[in-house]
Amino acid sequence: VQLFGFLRIIFERQVNATRKMSKTLALTVLACLSFCICVCRAEDSAMENMVTERKVEDNHRQDSADLLIFIMLLTLTILTIWLFKHRRFRFLHETGLAMIYGVLVGVVLRYGIHVPRDISNVTLSCHVNASPPTLLVNVSGKFYEYTLKGEISASEISDVQDNEMLRKVTFDPEVFFNILLPPIIFHAGYSLKRRHFFRNMGSILAYAFLGTVISCFIIGLLMYGCVTLMKQVGQLDGDFFFTDCLLFGAIVSATDPVTVLAIFNELQVDVDLYALLFGESVLNDAVAVVLSSSIVSYQPEGDNSHTFEVMAMLKSFGMFLGVFSGSFALGVATGVMTALISFFTKLRDFQLLETALFFLMSWSTFLMAEACGFTGVVAVLFCGITQAHYTFNNLSPESQDRTKQLFELLNFLAENFIFSYMGLALFTFQNHIFNPTFIVGAFLAVFLGRAANIYPLSFLLNLGRRNKISSNFQHMMMFAGLRGAMTFALSIRDTATYARQMMFTTTLLIVFFTVWVCGGGTTQMLSCQHIRVGVDSDADNSGSERRSTKHESAWLFRIWYNFDHNYLKPILTHSGPPLTVTMPACCGPLARCLTSPQAYENECQLKDDDSDLILTDGDISLTYGDITVSTDASGAHISAGPAGTTSAVISADDLDRELTYGDHELVMRGTRLVLPMDDSEPPLADPRHRMRM
C-alpha cells in the first residue's frame, strides 16, 4: 500500500510538470505566432505605404507634365504672335492660332501616347441603384475610400489608363469660372473708355439686354424645331427638352469678339463702331450668364418639370432681375469699399501693399458673389468699372501702372490659355456627341439669332440717334458676333446629360468656326464695307464730334454725372471740388467731417503738384468757395471771390470736356485745376505727371 501511494505521488508530479511544460510551450508558440503576424502586417503596411507613395509621386509627375503642356502651348503661341505682328500677318489672329496648337496637341495626346496598363486595376461587380460620389470599400476589415470620376463605356474598360491621362488634362469647369474668367471680365470693366461708351450708352444697353434676350429665344425656338425633326427621323438617342434648347440659346448668345476688337485696335477703326462692339460684348457676357442661370432655375410645379407654366416663367424672370441687380450692387459696393480704404488710409505710401489689396479685393468680388448665390461675372464687371472711376484716382502713380499692367497680363494669359484648351478639348474630352443635323441647325440658328439682334434694333435705335448707325456698321457688327471664352465656359460647366454633351460639342465647333473664319476675315470685311481705319480714338480733332457728346449722352447719365461730380467724387476720391463747396450751407459740419484733409487744405491753397490736371485747349473758369481758377492763353490765374459764392452745377460743356478727355487725363490728388496746352510749351517732365490711358 505504501509503495502504491508513493508511485501515485510520483505520477501526479510528472503529470503536473508535463501540464506546466505544455502551457509554457503553448504560450511560447502563441507568442511566436503573434510576433510573426505583427511582422507580416507591418511588412504589408510598409509595402502598402510604399505603393501609395509611389502612386502619389507618379500623379505629381503626371500633373506637372500636364501643366507643362499648357505652358509650352502659351510659349509657342506668344512666339508665333510676335512673328505675325513682325510680318503684319492679319489673316489669323493669336486666339485662332492658340486653338490650332491646342488641336495638334490634343491629337497627339489622344492617338499618339498610350500609358501601360496598371495590373492593380480590378473590376468588381455590385448591384446599386445609383452612382454614389464617394464609395467605402471593406477589404479584410480595412476601409478604403474611392471617389467617383465619371462613367466610361464598356469598350473603354481596357483603356482605363489612357482615359485617366485624358481626364487629367481636362480641367474642372470651376477652374474656368473661379480662376480664369475673373481677370478677363475685370479687365474689360477696368479698361472701359468712358467717352465713347457713354456717347453710345443707349445703343449698347439695347444690344446687350434686348438683343441678347431676342437672340436667346430665336435660337431656342429654332433649335426646338430642329430637335423635334430629329425625333421624327430617329436621330435623337436621349431626352432634349425645350428648356435645354433655351439654355443652348443663352449660351451661344454670349459674344466674345476679342479677335475682332484686337484687329480694330491695331488698325484704329472708327471709334463708334469699336465702342458699340466692345460695350455690347462686355455687358452681353453678364446678361448671358444671368439668363442661363434663370433658365436652369425654371421649375414648374408637378411631376413634369418641362411644361410651360406662367408662374414658373414669371419666377424665372424675377430671379433674372434679382440676380442681376444683386450682383450689380455687390460689385459696386466692393469697388466703393476699396475706394474708401485707399481714401482714408495712407496705404499709398506702401505701393506693394496697395497693389496687393487692390488685387485681392477685385478677385474676392467674384468669389463673394458666387458664394452668395449671385453671378460673379456681373459683380466683377461693375467692380472693375467702379474701381476705374474712383479707386484708380486714389492709387499712387506706381500702383496705377502696376494694376493696369497686372490685369492686362492676366487677361492676355487667361484668354490664350482658354483658347488653347478649347483646341485641346476637341480630342481630350471623352463624351463628345457629334450630330450633323443638330450642328447644321445650330449654325443656322446662330446666324439668324444674330441678325434678329442687330438689324431690327439698329433700325429702332436710328429713329432716335443723331449719329446714325450706318448699314456698313450693322453688317460689320453682324459679321463680328464671335463666340469665345464665355460661351465655352458656360457649355463645359455641365456635361452630365445627353443634351448637355451634344450642346458642348456643337458649341465647340461654333467657336472654332467664328474665330477662324469670322476673326480671320475681319480685315477683308472692313475693306469690303469701306469702313475707315487709322482713326485716333484718343484725339478727336473735329470740334463738331466733340460737341456732339453732350447731345448723344443720355439725360439720365447727365443727371448722374452732376451728382457724381459734386458729391461722390469728393467723398471717394482726392479729385473734384471739396464738399464744403458743393453741399448746402446747412450741411457745413457734415461736409467738413467727410472732406479729406488734403481736399480741405486745397480749398484755401492750390498747389500745382497736388492738382488733378486735365489737358484742354479751351478757356475755362471754375469757382471753388472763395477761390476762382481761370485759364486763358496766358496761363492760370487764381483770384478770391465773394464769400459764400459757389459754382457746383456742371454745365454741358464741362460734361463734354470730362468725357472727351476722361480717358487720358492726368490724375493726381487735390482739387481740379484746368490748364491750357500750347504747342510752344515743352512737355511735362515731372515723373509724377503720368497719363491715364
XYZ file of N, CA and C in Angstrom, residues 325-341 361 365 368 378-380 382-384 386-387 390-391 572:
93
model
N -29.481 92.489 -60.399
C -29.390 93.678 -59.539
C -28.547 93.399 -58.297
N -28.683 92.209 -57.707
C -27.868 91.876 -56.544
C -26.394 91.795 -56.884
N -26.057 91.202 -58.017
C -24.659 91.135 -58.442
C -24.116 92.523 -58.748
N -24.948 93.351 -59.386
C -24.540 94.728 -59.674
C -24.248 95.499 -58.389
N -25.153 95.394 -57.408
C -24.969 96.107 -56.144
C -23.733 95.615 -55.396
N -23.508 94.311 -55.411
C -22.345 93.763 -54.714
C -21.047 94.225 -55.360
N -21.001 94.241 -56.695
C -19.797 94.700 -57.375
C -19.511 96.164 -57.120
N -20.537 96.993 -57.175
C -20.349 98.422 -56.910
C -19.937 98.647 -55.457
N -20.562 97.919 -54.525
C -20.224 98.082 -53.102
C -18.773 97.708 -52.827
N -18.284 96.638 -53.441
C -16.890 96.248 -53.245
C -15.946 97.291 -53.827
N -16.293 97.839 -55.003
C -15.470 98.893 -55.580
C -15.444 100.142 -54.726
N -16.602 100.533 -54.174
C -16.655 101.700 -53.291
C -15.875 101.450 -52.004
N -15.967 100.231 -51.473
C -15.210 99.899 -50.255
C -13.703 100.018 -50.493
N -13.241 99.543 -51.642
C -11.822 99.674 -51.964
C -11.421 101.139 -52.085
N -12.297 101.949 -52.685
C -12.000 103.381 -52.805
C -11.928 104.042 -51.436
N -12.840 103.671 -50.528
C -12.818 104.257 -49.185
C -11.563 103.857 -48.421
N -11.148 102.596 -48.560
C -9.937 102.153 -47.867
C -8.728 102.935 -48.353
N -9.102 92.464 -53.357
C -10.479 92.955 -53.282
C -11.209 92.737 -54.607
N -14.412 89.841 -55.097
C -15.758 90.225 -55.524
C -16.432 89.090 -56.281
N -17.171 86.208 -53.783
C -18.227 86.593 -52.845
C -19.598 86.506 -53.506
N -21.129 89.403 -63.415
C -21.735 90.735 -63.312
C -21.062 91.539 -62.199
N -20.819 90.904 -61.063
C -20.236 91.606 -59.924
C -18.839 92.117 -60.236
N -17.993 91.275 -60.808
C -16.612 91.693 -61.049
C -16.549 92.691 -62.202
N -18.823 95.177 -62.868
C -19.146 96.501 -62.339
C -18.181 96.913 -61.226
N -17.542 95.947 -60.587
C -16.466 96.288 -59.656
C -15.307 96.927 -60.408
N -14.962 96.382 -61.575
C -13.901 96.976 -62.371
C -14.243 98.365 -62.860
N -16.332 100.495 -61.396
C -16.328 101.375 -60.226
C -14.914 101.703 -59.785
N -14.043 100.719 -59.767
C -12.673 100.970 -59.335
C -11.920 101.830 -60.334
N -13.284 105.435 -59.457
C -12.988 106.022 -58.144
C -11.628 105.593 -57.603
N -11.438 104.301 -57.405
C -10.229 103.824 -56.734
C -8.970 104.190 -57.493
N -15.168 109.980 -52.233
C -14.443 108.741 -52.501
C -13.071 108.951 -53.116
